[in-house]
Tab-separated table of C-alpha atoms and ligand atoms in Angstrom:
chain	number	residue	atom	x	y	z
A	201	UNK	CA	101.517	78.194	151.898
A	202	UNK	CA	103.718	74.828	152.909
A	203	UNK	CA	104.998	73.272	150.092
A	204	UNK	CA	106.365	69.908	149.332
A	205	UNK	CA	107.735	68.433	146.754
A	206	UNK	CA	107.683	64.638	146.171
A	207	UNK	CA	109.243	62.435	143.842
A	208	UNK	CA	106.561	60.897	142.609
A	209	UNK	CA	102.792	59.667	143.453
A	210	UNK	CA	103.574	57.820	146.045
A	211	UNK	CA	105.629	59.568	148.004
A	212	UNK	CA	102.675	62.272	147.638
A	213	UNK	CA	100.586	60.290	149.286
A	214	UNK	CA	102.834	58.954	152.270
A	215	UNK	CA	103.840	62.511	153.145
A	216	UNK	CA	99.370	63.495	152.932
A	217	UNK	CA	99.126	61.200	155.776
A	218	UNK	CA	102.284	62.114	157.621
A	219	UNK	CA	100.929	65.650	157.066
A	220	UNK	CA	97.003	64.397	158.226
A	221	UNK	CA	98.119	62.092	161.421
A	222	UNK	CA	100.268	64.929	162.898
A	223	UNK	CA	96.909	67.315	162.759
A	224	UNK	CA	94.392	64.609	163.741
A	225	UNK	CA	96.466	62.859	165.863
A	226	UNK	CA	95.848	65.479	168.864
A	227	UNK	CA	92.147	66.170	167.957
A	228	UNK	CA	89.655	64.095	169.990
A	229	UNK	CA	86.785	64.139	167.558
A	230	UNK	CA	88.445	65.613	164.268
A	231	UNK	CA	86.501	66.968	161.445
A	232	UNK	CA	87.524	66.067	158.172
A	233	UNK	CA	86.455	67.578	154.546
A	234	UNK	CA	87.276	64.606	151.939
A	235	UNK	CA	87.807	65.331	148.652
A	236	UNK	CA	87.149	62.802	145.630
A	237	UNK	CA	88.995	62.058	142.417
A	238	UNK	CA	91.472	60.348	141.627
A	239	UNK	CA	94.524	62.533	143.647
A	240	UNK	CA	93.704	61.505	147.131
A	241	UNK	CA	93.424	57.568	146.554
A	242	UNK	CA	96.932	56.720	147.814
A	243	UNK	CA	96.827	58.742	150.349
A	244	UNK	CA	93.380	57.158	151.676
A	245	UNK	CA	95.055	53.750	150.762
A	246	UNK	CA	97.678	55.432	153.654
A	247	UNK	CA	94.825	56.259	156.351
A	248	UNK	CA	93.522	52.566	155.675
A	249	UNK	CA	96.598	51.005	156.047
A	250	UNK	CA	96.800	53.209	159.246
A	251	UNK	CA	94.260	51.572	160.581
A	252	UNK	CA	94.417	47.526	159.285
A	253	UNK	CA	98.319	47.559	160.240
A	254	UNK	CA	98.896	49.935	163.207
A	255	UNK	CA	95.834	50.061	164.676
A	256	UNK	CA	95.245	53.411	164.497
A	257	UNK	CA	91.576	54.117	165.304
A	258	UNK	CA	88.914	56.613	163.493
A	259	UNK	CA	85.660	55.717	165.476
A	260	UNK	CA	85.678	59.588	166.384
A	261	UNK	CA	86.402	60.874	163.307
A	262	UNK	CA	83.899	62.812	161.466
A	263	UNK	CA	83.464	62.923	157.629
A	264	UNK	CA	82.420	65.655	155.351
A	265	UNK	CA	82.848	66.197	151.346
A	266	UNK	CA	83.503	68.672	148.803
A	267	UNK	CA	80.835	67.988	146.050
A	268	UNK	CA	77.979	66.167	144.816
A	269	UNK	CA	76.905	65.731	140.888
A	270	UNK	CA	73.098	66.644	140.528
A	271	UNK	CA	70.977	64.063	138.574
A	272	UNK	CA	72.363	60.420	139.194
A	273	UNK	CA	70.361	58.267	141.466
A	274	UNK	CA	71.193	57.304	144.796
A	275	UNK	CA	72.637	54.062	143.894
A	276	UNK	CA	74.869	55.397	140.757
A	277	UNK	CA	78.308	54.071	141.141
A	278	UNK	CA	79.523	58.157	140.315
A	279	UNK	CA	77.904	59.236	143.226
A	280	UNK	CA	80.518	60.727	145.571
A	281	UNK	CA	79.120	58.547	148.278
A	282	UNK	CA	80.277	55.839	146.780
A	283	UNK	CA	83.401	56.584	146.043
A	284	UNK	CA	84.287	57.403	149.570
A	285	UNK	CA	83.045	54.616	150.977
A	286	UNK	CA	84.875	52.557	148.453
A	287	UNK	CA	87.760	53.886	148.876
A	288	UNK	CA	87.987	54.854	152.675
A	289	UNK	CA	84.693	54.642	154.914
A	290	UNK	CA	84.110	50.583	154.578
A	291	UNK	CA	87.405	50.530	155.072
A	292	UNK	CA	88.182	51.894	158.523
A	293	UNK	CA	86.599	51.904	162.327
A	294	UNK	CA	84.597	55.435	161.224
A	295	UNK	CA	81.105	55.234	162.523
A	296	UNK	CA	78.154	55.377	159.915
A	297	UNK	CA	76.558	58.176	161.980
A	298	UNK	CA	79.848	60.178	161.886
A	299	UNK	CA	79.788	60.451	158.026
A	300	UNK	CA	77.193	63.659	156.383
A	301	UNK	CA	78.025	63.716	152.764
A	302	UNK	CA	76.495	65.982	150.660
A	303	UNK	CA	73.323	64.735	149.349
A	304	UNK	CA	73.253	61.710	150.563
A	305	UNK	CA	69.957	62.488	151.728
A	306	UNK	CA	66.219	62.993	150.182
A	307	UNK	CA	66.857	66.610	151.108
A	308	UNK	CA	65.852	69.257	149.071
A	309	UNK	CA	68.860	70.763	146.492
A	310	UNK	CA	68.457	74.631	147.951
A	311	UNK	CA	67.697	73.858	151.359
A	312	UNK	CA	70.547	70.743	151.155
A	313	UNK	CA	73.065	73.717	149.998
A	314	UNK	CA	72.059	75.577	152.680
A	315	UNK	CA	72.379	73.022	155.544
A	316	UNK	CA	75.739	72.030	154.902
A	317	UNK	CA	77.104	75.673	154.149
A	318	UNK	CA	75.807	75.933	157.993
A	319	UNK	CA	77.909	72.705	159.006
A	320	UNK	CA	81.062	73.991	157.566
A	321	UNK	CA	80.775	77.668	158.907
A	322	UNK	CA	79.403	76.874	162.355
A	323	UNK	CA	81.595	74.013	163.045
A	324	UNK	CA	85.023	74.578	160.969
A	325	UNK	CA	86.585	71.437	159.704
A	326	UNK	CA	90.428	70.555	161.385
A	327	UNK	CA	91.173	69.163	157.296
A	328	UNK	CA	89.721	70.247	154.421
A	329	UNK	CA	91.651	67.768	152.056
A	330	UNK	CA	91.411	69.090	148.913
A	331	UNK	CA	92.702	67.994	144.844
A	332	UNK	CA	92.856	70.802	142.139
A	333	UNK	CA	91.293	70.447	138.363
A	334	UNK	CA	93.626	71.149	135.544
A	335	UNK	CA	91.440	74.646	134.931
A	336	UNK	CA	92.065	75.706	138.856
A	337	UNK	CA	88.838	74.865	139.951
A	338	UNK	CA	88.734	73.355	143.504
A	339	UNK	CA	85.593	71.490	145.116
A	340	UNK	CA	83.576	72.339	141.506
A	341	UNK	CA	84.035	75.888	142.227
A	342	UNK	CA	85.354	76.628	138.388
A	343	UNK	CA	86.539	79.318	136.826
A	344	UNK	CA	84.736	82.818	137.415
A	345	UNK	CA	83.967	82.187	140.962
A	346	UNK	CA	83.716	84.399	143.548
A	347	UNK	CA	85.642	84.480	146.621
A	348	UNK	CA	82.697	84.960	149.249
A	349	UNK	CA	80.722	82.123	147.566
A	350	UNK	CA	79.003	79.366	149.810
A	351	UNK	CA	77.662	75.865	149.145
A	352	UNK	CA	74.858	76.067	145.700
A	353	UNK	CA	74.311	74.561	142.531
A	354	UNK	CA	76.891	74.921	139.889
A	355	UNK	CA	77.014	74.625	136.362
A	356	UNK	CA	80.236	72.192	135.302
A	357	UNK	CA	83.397	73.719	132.879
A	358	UNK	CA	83.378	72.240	129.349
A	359	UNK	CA	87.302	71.137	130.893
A	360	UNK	CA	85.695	69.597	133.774
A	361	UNK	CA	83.261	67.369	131.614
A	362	UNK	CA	86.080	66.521	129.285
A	363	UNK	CA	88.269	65.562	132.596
A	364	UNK	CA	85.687	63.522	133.947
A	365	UNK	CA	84.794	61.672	131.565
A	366	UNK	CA	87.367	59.033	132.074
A	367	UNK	CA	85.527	57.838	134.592
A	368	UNK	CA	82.181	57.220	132.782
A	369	UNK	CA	81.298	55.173	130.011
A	370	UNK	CA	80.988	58.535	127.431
A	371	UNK	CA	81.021	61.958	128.116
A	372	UNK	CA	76.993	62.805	127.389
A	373	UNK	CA	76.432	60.392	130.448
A	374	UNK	CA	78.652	63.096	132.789
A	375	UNK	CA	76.114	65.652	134.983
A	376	UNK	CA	76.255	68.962	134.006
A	377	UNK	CA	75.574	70.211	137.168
A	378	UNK	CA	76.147	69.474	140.992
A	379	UNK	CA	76.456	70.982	144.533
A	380	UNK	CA	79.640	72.415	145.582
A	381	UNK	CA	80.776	73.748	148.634
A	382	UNK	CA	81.868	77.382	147.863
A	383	UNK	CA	85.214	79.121	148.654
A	384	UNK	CA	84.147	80.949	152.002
A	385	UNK	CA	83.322	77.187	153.442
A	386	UNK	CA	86.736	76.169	152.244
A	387	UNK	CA	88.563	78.848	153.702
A	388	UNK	CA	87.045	78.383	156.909
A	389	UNK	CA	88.809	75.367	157.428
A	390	UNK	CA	91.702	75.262	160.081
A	391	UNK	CA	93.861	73.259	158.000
A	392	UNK	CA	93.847	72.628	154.268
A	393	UNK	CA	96.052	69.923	152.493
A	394	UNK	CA	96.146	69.965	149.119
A	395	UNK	CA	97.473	67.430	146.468
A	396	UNK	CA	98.801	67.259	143.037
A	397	UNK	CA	99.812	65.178	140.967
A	398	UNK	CA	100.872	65.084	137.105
A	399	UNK	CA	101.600	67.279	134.021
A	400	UNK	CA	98.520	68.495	133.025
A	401	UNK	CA	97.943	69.828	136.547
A	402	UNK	CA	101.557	71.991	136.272
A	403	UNK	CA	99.480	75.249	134.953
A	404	UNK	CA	96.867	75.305	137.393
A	405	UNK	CA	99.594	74.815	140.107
A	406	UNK	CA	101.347	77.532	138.946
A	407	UNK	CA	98.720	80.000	138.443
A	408	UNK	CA	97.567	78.810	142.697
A	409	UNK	CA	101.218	79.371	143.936
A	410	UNK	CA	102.388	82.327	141.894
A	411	UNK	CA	99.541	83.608	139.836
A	412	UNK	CA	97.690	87.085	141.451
A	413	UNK	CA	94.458	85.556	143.665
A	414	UNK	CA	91.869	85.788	140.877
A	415	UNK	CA	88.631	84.470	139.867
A	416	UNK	CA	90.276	82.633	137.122
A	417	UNK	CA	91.775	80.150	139.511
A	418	UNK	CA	89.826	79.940	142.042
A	419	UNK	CA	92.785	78.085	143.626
A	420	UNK	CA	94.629	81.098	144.248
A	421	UNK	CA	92.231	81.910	146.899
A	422	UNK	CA	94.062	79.751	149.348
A	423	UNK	CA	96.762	82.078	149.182
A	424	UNK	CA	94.344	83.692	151.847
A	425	UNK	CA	94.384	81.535	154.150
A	426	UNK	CA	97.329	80.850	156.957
A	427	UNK	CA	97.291	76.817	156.895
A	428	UNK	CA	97.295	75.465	153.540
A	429	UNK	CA	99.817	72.696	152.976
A	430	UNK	CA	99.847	71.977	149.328
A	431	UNK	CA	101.833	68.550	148.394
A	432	UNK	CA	102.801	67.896	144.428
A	433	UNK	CA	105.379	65.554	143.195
A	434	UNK	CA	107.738	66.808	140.534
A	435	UNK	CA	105.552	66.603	137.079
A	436	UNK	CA	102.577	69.256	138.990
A	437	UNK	CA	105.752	71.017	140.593
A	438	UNK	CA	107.161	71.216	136.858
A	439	UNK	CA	106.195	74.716	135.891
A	440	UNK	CA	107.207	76.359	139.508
B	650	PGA	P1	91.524	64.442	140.087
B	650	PGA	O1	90.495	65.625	140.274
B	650	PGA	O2	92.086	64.152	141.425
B	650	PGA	O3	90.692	63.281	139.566
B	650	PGA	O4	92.551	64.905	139.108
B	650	PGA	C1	90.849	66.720	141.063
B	650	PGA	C2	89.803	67.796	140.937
B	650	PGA	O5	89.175	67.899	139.876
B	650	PGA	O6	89.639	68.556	141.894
């Protein structure tokens, strides 16, 4: 693993895109695995500003995702969907055809698991940009997951709900379940940046750099792979 250290948020997110441009920079049609929460904002505030200021162009880039709750309509505001085209797809040159994210679709749940476990393992993403949750958890692969899992349903941590409930009016209104994709898809990315940010995500960083690769962070399964830049500032780089 690459690691860097930042000062604070910001410069977390400056040195993501430094990190993501010199990767996608040489890639004609890159393939991209966004993550949501709140972790990667500045850093798409970063590819945005790439784009309104310098021009730089993402009409061939293609967009995947992480995660997807189960249960909230199409329209919900929670939706993953939403959030990344808030945040980043109305806000660049990326063509509507070029973005598959999961679920946004009237597919079936098993057979929508399935197709997009076939995306990422055919057609291996360049990035797979990914956050971390306080319990280790990446995508909403939590706690007591298996390394050779793929894209399913999963059942959401009691930590998870709590965490995630900042972001909805009270916590009983927070999905307790949703489609993840699973560690092998992860891992079969070329290139995985990860970001941290914040105290209460010190443990979990810990337990990914140093910790034994174990079910109980399913983080520390990236210690498999050969291309993992993970990016912190001090507070998540606090307990190294
Ligand atoms: P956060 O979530 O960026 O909102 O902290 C990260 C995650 O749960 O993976």
């Amino acid at each position: 693993m690459k690691l860097i250290i930042t000062k604070d948020y910001e410069e977390m997110s400056k040195k993501a895109y430094n990190e993501f441009s010199q990767i996608v920079n040489h890639i004609k049609e890159p393939k991209i695995g966004f993550a949501t929460g709140s972790t990667p904002i500045g850093f798409y505030n970063e590819i945005v500003k790439s784009y309104q200021t310098k021009g730089v162009s993402y009409e061939n880039l293609k967009a995947y995702n992480l995660d997807e709750y189960i249960g909230l309509s199409r329209n919900n505001e929670h939706r993953y969907n939403y959030f990344l085209n808030h945040h980043i797809f109305n806000r660049i040159n990326i063509k509507k055809e070029n973005i598959d994210i999961i679920l946004d679709n009237d597919n079936p749940i098993i057979e929508e698991c399935e197709r997009y476990s076939n995306i990422l393992l055919k057609n291996p993403l360049d990035v797979q940009i990914l956050g971390i949750g306080a319990n280790g958890h990446v995508g909403f692969n939590e706690p007591g997951t298996k390394p050779n899992s793929k894209t399913r349903v999963v059942e959401l941590n009691e930590v998870t709900i709590k965490d995630n409930s900042r972001l909805f009016s009270k916590i009983e209104e927070v999905p307790k379940h949703a489609i993840t994709v699973g560690i092998t898809d992860i891992l079969n990315a070329k290139n995985i940046i990860l970001l941290a940010s914040g105290k209460n995500k010190s443990e979990a960083v810990k337990n990914m750099i140093n910790g034994d690769i174990s079910e109980l962070c399913p983080a520390s399964y990236l210690q498999k792979h050969d291309n993992v830049t993970v990016i912190i500032d001090q507070e998540a780089a606090s307990l190294l």
